CSV table of C-alpha atoms in Angstrom, one decimal:
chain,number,residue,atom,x,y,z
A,1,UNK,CA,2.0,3.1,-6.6
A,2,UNK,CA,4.0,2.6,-9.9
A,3,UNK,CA,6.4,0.5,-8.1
A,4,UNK,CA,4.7,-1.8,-6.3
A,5,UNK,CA,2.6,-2.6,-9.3
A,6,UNK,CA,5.6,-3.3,-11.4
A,7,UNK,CA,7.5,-5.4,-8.5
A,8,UNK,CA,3.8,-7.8,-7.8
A,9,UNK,CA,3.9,-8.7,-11.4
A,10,UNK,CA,7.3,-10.7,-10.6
A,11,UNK,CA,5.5,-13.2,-9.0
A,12,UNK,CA,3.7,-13.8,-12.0
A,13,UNK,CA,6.5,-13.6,-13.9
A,14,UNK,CA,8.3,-16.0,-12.3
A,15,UNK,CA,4.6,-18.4,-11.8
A,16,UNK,CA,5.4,-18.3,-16.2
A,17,UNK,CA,8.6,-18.8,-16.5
A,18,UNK,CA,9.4,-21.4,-14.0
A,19,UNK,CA,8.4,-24.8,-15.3
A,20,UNK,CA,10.8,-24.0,-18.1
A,21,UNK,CA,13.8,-23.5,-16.3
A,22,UNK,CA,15.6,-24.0,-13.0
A,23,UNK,CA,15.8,-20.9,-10.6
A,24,UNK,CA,19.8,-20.3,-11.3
A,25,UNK,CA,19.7,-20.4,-14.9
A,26,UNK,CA,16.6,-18.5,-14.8
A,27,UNK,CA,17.8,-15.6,-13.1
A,28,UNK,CA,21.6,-15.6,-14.8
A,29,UNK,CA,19.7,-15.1,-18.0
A,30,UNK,CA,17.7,-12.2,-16.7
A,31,UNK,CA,20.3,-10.6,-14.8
A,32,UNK,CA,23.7,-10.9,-18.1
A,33,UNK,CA,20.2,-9.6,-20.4
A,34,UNK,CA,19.2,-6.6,-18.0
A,35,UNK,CA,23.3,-6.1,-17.5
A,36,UNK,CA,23.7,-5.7,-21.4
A,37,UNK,CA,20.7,-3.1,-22.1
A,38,UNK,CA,21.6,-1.3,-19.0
A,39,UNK,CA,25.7,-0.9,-20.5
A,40,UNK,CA,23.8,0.4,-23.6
A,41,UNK,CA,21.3,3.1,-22.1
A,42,UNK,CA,24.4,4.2,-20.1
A,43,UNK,CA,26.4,4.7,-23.0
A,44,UNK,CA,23.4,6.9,-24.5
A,45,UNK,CA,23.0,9.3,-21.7
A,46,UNK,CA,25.1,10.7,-19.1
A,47,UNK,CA,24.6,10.4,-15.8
A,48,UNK,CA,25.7,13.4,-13.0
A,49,UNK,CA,28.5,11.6,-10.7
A,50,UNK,CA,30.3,9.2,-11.7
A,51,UNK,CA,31.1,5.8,-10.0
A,52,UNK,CA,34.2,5.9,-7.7
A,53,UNK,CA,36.4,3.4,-6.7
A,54,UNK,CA,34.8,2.4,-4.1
A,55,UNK,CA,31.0,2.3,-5.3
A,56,UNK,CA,32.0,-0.5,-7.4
A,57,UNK,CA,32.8,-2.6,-4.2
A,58,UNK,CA,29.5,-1.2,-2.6
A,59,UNK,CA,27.4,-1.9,-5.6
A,60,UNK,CA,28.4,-5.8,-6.0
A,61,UNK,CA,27.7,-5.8,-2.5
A,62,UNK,CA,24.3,-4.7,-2.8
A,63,UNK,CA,24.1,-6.8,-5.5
A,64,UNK,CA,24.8,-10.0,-4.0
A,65,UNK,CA,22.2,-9.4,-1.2
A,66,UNK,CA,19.4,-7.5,-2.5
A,67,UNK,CA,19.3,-9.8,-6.1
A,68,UNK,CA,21.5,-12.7,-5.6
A,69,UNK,CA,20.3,-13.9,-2.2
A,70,UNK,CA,16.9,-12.0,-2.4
A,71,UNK,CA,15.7,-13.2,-5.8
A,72,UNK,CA,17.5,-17.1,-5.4
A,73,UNK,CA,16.1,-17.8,-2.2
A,74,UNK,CA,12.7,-17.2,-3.2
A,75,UNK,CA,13.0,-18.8,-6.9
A,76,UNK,CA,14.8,-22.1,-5.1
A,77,UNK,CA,12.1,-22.2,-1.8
A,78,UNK,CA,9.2,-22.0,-4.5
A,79,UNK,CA,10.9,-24.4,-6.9
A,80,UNK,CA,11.3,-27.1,-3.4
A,81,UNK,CA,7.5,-26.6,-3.6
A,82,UNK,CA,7.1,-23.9,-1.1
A,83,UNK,CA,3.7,-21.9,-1.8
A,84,UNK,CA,4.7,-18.4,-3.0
A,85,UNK,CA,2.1,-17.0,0.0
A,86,UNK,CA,4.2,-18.8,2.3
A,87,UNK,CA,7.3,-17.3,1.1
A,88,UNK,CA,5.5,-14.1,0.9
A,89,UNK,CA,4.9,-14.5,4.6
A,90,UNK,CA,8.3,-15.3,5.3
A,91,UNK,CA,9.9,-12.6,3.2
A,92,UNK,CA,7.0,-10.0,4.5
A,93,UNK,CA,8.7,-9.7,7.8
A,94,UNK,CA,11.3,-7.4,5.9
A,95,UNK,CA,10.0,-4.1,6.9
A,96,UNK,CA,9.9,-5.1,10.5
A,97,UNK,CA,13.1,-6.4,10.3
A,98,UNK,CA,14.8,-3.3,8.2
A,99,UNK,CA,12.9,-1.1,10.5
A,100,UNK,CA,14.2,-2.6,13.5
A,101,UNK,CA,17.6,-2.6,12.5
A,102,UNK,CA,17.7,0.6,11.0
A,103,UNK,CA,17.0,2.2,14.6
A,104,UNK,CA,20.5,1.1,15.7
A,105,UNK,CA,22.2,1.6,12.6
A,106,UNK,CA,21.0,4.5,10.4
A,107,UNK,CA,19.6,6.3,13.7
A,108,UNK,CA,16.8,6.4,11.8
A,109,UNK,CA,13.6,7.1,14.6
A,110,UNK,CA,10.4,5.6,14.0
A,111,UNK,CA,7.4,6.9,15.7
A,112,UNK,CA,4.7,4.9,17.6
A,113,UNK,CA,2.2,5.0,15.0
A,114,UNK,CA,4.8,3.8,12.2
A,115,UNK,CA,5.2,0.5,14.7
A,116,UNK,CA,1.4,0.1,14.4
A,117,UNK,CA,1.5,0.2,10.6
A,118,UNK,CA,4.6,-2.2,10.2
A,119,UNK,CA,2.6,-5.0,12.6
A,120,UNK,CA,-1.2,-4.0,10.2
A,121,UNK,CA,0.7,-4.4,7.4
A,122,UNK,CA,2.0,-7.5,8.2
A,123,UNK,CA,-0.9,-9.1,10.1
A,124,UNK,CA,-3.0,-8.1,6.6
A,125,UNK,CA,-0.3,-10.1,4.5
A,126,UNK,CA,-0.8,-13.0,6.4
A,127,UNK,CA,-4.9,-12.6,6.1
A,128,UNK,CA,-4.3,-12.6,2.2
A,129,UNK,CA,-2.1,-15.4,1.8
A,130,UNK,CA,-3.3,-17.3,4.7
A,131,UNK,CA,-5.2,-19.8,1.7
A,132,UNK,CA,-2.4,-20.5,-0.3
A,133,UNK,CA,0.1,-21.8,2.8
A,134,UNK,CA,0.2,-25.4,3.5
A,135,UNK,CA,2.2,-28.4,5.4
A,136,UNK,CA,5.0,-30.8,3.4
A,137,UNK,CA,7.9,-28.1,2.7
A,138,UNK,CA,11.3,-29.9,2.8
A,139,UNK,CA,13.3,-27.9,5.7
A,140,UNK,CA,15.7,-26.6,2.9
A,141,UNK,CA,12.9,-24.4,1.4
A,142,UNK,CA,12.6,-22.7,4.4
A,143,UNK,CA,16.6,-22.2,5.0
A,144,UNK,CA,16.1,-20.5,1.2
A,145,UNK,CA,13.7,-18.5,2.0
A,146,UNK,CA,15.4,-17.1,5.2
A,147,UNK,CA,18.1,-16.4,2.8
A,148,UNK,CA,16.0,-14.3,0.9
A,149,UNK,CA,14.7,-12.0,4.0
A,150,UNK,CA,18.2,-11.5,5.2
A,151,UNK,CA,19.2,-10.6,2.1
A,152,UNK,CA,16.7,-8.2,1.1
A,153,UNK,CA,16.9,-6.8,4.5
A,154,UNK,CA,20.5,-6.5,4.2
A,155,UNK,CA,20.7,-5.3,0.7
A,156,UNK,CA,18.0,-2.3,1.7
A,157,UNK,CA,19.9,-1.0,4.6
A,158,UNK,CA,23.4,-1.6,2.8
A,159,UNK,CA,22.2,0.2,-0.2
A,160,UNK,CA,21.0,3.4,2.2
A,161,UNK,CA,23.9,3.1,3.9
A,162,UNK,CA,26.9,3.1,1.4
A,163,UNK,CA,24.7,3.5,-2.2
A,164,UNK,CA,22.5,6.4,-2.2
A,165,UNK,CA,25.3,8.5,-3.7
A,166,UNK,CA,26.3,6.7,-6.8
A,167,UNK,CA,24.7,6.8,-11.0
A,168,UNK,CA,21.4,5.0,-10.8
A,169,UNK,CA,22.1,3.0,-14.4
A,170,UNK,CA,25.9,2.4,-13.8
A,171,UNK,CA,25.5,1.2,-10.5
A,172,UNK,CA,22.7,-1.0,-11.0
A,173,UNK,CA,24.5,-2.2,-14.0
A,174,UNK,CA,27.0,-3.3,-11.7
A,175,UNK,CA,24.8,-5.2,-9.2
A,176,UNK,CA,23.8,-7.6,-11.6
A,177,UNK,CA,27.2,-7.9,-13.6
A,178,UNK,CA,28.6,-9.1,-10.1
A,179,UNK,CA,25.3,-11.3,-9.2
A,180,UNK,CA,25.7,-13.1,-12.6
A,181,UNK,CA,29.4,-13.6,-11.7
A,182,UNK,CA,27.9,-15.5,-9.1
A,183,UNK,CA,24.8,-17.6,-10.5
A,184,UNK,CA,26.4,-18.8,-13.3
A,185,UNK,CA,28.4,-21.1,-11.7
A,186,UNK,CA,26.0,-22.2,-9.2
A,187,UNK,CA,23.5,-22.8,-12.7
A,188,UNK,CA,26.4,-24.7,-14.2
A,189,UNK,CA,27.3,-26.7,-11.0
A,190,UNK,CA,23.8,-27.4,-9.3
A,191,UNK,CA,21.3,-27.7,-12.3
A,192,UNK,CA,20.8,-28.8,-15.8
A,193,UNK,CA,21.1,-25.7,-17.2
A,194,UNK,CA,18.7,-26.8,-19.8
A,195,UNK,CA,15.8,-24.5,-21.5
A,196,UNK,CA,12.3,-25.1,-22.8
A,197,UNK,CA,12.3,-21.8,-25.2
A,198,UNK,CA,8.3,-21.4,-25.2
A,199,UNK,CA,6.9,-18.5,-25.6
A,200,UNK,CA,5.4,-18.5,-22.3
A,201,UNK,CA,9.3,-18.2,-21.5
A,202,UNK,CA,10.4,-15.9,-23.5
A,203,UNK,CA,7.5,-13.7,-22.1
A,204,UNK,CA,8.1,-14.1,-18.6
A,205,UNK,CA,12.2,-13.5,-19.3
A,206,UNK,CA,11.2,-10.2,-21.4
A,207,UNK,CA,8.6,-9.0,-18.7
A,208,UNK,CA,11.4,-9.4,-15.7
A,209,UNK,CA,14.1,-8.2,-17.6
A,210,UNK,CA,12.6,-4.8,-18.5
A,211,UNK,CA,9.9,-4.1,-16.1
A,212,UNK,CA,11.4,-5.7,-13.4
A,213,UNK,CA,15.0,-5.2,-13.4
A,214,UNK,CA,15.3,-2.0,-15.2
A,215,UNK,CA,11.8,-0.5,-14.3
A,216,UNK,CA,11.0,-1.9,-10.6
A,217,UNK,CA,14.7,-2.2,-9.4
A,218,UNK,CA,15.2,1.5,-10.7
A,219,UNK,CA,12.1,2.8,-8.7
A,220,UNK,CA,12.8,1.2,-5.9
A,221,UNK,CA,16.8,2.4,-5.2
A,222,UNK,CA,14.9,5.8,-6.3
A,223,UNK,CA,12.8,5.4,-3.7
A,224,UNK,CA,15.9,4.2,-0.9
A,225,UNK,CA,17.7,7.9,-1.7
A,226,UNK,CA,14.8,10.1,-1.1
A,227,UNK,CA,12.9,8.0,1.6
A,228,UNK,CA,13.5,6.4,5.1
A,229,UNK,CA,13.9,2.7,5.8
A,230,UNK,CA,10.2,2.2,6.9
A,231,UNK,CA,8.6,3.9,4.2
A,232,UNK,CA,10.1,2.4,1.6
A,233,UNK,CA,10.4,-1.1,3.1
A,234,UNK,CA,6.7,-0.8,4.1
A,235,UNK,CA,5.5,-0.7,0.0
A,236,UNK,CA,6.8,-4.7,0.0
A,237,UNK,CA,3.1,-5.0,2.3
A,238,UNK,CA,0.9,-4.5,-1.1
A,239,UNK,CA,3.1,-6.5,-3.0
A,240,UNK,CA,1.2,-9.8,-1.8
A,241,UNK,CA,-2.4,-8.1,-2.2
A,242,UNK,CA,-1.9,-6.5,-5.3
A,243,UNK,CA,-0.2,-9.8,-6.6
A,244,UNK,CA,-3.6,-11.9,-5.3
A,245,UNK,CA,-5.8,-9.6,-7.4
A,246,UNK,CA,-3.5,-10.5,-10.6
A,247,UNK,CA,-3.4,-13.8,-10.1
A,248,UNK,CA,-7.4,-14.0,-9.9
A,249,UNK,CA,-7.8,-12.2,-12.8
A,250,UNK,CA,-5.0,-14.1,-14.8
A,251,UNK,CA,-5.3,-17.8,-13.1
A,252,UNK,CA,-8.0,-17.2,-11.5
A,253,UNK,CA,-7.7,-18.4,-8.3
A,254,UNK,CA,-9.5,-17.8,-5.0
A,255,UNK,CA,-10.2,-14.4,-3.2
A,256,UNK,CA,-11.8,-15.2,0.0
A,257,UNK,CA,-13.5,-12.9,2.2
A,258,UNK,CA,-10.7,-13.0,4.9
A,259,UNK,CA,-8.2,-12.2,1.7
A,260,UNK,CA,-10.0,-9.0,1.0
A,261,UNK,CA,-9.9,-7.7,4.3
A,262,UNK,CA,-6.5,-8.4,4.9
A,263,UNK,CA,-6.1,-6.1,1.9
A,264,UNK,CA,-8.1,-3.2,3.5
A,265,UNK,CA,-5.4,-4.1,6.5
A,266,UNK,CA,-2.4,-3.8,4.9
A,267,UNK,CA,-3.8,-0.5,3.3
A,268,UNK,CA,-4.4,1.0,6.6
A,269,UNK,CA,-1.0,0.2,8.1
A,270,UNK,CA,0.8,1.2,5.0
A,271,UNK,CA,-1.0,4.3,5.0
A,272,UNK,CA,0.2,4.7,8.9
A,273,UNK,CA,3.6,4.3,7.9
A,274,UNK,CA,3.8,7.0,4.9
A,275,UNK,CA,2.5,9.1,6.7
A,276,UNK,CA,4.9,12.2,7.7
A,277,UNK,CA,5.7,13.0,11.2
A,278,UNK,CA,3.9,15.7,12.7
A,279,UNK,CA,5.7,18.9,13.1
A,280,UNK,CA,4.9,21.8,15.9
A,281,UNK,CA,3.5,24.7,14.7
A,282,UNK,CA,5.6,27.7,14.1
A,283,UNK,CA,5.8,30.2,17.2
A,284,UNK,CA,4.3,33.6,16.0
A,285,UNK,CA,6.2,36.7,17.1
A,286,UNK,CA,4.6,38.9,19.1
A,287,UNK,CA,4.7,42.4,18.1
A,288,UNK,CA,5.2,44.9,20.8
A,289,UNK,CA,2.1,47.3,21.4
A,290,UNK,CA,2.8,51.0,20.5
């Protein structure tokens, strides 16, 4: 519950913060800011393992997909003018598509009535955003935000895969420190890289910075160690309700009645996916008759 609260409010975040800067240079200052503080918590606590050769590869890996392509592709498809509910859309056929793969390559078995969640969930996101999507998107907002589902995607099952082992802080520390090797340049190449320092800005870069990228990103490879692929994934189906009911109360806009149903929707297939596999009951012995 914790973390899908904390990850709807990057929506908002990014609703604040974007008319005062473009995506890349957006997101390299979040990412080198939540970099930094996360190099100074780990150097105040000490963490069980430490990172081996190899997690460093894995974890600029995971960084590349799950925050470079994730996060860029839906900050550029929004700034072409793509509706976030459209991106939502897009992006919300994740656990579907992490599920499905996850069968083949993490032999991970999901039963009949997770199937039937995944599809609720995902028939009730399009019932809540189904107001906010509209026509005119250039064709490159779309290519961005098929970036960002096959990233996510592929960040997810990469970070199951090859990540579950390694220190939360220090490897998440690395994912950004390799994704900001990577924006930078396109900020520097691609875009202005200039910035209107309001205080609607510096609110929206504090609020993703610490709740988002240290709190939500935290929770959520939390929740890829102790969780399957469809559980986890299936969370990103109250993002878009739980980020409607925010934006009414902030912006106030619209809530129709076919919204709030969705919402009961994607609560009942979420709820079908969490919930844990039936198990047969125990075989009593029988004891022998004197």
């Amino acid at each position: 519950m914790l973390f899908v609260l904390l990850w709807s409010t990057g929506f908002i975040g990014a609703k604040y913060g974007l008319p005062y800067a473009e995506p890349f240079t957006f997101l390299s200052l979040r990412l080198v800011m939540a970099t930094v503080l996360l190099l100074i918590l780990n150097a105040f606590i000490k963490e069980g393992k430490a990172m081996k050769k190899a997690d460093y590869g894995h974890a600029a890996v995971v960084g590349f997909l799950l925050h470079g392509a994730y996060l860029s592709g839906v900050f550029y498809a929004i700034h072409l003018g793509m509706p976030a509910g459209m991106a939502a859309v897009i992006v919300g056929l994740q656990p579907i598509l992490s599920t499905l793969i996850a069968r083949y390559t993490l032999r991970e078995q999901g039963s009949v009535l997770q199937w039937v969640g995944l599809l609720l969930g995902f028939a009730g996101v399009v019932m809540v955003v189904s107001q906010k999507i509209h026509g005119n998107v250039p064709a490159l907002a779309y290519v961005s935000a098929l970036i960002a589902l096959v990233g996510t995607t592929a960040g997810t099952l990469y970070q199951k895969r090859f990540g579950s082992g390694m220190p939360l802080v220090t490897g998440t520390a690395v994912q950004y420190a390799a994704t900001s090797l990577v924006l930078i340049p396109l900020a520097l190449t691609f875009e202005s890289h200039q910035v209107q320092f309001t205080g609607e800005f510096w609110f929206a870069l504090i609020w993703l910075v610490l709740v988002l990228s240290l709190g939500a990103i935290g929770l959520l490879l939390y929740l890829i160690q102790r969780t399957s692929t469809a559980q986890v994934t299936s969370l990103f189906y109250l993002v878009p309700p739980v980020t409607a009911l925010e934006a009414f109360l902030l912006f106030h806009e619209n809530l129709n009645a076919l919204a709030l149903l969705g919402m009961v929707v994607v609560a009942v297939g979420v709820s079908l996916v969490l919930k844990p596999a039936s198990r047969p009951a125990p075989v009593k012995a029988v004891q022998p008759e004197v």
